[in-house]
Coordinates of C-alpha atoms in Angstrom, one line a residue:
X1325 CA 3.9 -47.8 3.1
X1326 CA 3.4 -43.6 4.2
X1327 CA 5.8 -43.2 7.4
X1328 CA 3.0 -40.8 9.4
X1329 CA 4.9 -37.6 10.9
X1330 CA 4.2 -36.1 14.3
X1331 CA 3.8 -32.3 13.6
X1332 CA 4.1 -30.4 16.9
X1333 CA 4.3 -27.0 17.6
X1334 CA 7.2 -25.3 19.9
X1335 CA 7.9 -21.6 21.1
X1336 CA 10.6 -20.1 19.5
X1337 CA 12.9 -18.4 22.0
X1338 CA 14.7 -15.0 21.4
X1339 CA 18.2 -16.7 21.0
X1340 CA 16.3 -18.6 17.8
X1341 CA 14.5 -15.6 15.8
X1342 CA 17.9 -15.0 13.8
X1343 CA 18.3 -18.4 12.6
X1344 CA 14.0 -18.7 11.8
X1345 CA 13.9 -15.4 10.3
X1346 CA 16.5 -16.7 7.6
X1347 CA 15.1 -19.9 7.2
X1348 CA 11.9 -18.1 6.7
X1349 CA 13.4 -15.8 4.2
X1350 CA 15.1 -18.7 2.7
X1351 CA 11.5 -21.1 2.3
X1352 CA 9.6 -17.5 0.4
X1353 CA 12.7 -17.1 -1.7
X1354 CA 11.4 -20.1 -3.7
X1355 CA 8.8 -18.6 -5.0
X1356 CA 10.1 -15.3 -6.0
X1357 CA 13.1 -16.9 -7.7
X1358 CA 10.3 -19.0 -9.6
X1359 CA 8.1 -16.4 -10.4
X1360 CA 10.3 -13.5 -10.7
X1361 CA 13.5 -15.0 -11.7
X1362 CA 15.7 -13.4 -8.9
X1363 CA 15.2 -12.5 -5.2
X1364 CA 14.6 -9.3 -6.6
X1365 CA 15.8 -6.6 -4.1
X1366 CA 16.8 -7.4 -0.4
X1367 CA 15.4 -10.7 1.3
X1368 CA 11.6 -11.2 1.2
X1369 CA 9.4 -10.5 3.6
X1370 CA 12.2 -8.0 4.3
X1371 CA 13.8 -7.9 7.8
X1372 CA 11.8 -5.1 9.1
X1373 CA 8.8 -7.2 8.6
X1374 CA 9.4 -10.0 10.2
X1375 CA 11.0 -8.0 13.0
X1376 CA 7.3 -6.1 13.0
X1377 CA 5.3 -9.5 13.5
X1378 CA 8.1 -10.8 16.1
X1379 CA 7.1 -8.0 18.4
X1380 CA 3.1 -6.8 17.4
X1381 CA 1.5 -6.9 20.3
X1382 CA 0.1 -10.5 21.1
X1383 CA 2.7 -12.1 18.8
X1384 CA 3.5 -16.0 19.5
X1385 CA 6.0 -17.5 17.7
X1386 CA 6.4 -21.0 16.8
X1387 CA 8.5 -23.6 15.2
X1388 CA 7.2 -26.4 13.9
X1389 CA 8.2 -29.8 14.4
X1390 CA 8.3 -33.0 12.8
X1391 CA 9.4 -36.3 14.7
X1392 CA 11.4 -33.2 17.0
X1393 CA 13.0 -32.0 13.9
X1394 CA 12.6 -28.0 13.0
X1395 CA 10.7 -28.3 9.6
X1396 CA 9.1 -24.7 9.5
X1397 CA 7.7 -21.9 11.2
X1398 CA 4.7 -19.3 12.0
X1399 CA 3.9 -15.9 13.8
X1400 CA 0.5 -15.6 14.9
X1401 CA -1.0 -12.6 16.9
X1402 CA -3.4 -13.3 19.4
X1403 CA -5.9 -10.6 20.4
X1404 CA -7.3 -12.6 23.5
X1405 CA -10.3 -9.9 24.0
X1406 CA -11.7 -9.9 20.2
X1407 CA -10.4 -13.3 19.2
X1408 CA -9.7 -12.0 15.9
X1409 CA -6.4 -13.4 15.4
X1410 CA -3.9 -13.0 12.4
X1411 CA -1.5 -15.3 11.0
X1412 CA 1.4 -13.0 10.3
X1413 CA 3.9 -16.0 8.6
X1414 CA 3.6 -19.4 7.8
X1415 CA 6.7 -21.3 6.7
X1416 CA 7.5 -25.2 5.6
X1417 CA 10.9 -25.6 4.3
X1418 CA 11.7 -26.7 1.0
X1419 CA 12.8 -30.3 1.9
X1420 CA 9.4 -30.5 3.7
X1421 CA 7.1 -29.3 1.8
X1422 CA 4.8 -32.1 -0.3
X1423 CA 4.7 -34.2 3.1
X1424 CA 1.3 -32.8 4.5
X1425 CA 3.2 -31.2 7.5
X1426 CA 1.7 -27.7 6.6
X1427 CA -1.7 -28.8 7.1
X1428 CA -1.1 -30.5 10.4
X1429 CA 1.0 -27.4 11.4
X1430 CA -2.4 -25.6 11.1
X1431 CA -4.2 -27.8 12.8
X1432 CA -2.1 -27.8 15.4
X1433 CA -2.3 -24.0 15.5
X1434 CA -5.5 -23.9 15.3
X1435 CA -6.0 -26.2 18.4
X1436 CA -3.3 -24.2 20.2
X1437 CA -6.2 -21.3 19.4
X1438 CA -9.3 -22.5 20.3
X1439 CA -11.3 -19.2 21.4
X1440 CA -10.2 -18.1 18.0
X1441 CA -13.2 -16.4 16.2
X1442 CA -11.7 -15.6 13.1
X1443 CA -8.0 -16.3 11.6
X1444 CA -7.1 -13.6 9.2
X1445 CA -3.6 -13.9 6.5
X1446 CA -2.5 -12.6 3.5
X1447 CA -0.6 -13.7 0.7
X1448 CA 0.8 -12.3 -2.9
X1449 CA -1.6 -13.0 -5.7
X1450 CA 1.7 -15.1 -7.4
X1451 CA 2.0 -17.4 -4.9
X1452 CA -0.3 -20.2 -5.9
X1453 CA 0.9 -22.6 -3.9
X1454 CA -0.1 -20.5 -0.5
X1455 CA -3.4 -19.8 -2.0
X1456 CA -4.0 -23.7 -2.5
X1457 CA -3.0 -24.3 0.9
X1458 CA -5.1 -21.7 2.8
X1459 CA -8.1 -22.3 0.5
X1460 CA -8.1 -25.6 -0.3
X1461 CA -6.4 -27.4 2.7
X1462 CA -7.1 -25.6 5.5
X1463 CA -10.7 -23.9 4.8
X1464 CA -9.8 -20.0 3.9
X1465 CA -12.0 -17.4 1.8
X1466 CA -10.5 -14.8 0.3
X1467 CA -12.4 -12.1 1.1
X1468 CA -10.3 -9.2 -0.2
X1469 CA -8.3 -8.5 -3.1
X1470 CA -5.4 -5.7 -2.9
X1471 CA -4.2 -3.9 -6.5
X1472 CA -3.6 -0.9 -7.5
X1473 CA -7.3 0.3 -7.7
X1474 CA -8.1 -1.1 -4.3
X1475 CA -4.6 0.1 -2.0
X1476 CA -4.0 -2.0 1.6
X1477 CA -3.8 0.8 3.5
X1478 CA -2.6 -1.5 6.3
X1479 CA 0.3 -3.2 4.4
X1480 CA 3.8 -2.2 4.8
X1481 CA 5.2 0.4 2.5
X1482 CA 8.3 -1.4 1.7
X1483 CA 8.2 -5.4 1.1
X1484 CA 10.3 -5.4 -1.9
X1485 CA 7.7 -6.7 -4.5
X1486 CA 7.3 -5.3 -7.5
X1487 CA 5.3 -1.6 -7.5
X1488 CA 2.2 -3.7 -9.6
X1489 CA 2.4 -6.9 -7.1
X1490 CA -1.0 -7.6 -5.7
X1491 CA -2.6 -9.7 -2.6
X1492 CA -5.3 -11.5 -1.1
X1493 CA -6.4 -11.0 2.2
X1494 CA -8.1 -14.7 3.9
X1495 CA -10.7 -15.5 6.1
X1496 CA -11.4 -18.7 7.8
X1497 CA -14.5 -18.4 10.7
X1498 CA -14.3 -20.9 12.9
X1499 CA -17.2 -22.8 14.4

């Protein structure tokens, strides 16, 4: 028998960015450690990143909930006269991850978003799980692949991946 969790959404408040920026930090240090073998230099996405999406213009930040329990979190910014919106981070933690609550996270985002025109995300080319997710669970093209011969010029300068590291940029139009 599958105990059904609620997945809500909550906004973070400025007392709780420390704590979700860690746990953040914490839930992408997975896959660096499992692709790289270390956490390579400095946390990852680096402070000054996540400290960029907490204040873009239009940013909303939220935790996200199961059963009232903190199981993750995302930064989405909201451009409310081109509804082209971007999700900045997406986070389960580890002990929740397997249990679905991603994809009703998104859901629930998505809901939260409903003039949304286009969401827009990127993710390292290593991290397989995130492109599964995106792509496969929650309807994401990639519609642009970043490398050496094709430079985001967007991207921050610093995000303490390797020089070679590549990314996708996603998609998803909604209907």
């Amino acid at each position: 028998m599958t105990i059904e969790n609620s997945v809500t959404l909550d906004i973070a408040k400025k007392e709780d960015l420390p704590q979700f920026k860690k746990d953040l930090q914490a839930s992408f240090a997975v896959a660096v450690i499992e692709t790289f073998g270390s956490t390579l230099e400095g946390p990852i996405p680096s402070d000054e990143d996540i400290e960029a999406s907490f204040n873009e213009s239009g940013a909303v930040i939220y935790h996200i909930l199961s059963n009232g329990e903190k199981v993750g979190g995302a930064i989405v910014t909201i451009n409310e006269l081109t509804h082209h919106n971007a999700l900045s981070f997406f986070f389960i933690c580890v002990n929740a991850h397997g249990k679905g609550m991603g994809t009703q996270a998104w859901k629930a985002i998505e809901e939260k978003h409903p003039k949304t025109k286009i969401w827009e995300t990127h993710t390292p080319y290593f991290e397989k799980r995130n492109i599964h997710f995106y792509v496969n669970k929650c309807g994401f093209h990639i519609v642009e692949y970043f490398n050496k011969h094709h430079i985001d010029t967007h991207a921050p300068t610093e995000h303490n991946l390797p020089e070679d590291e590549d990314f996708f940029r996603f998609e998803k139009t909604m209907k």
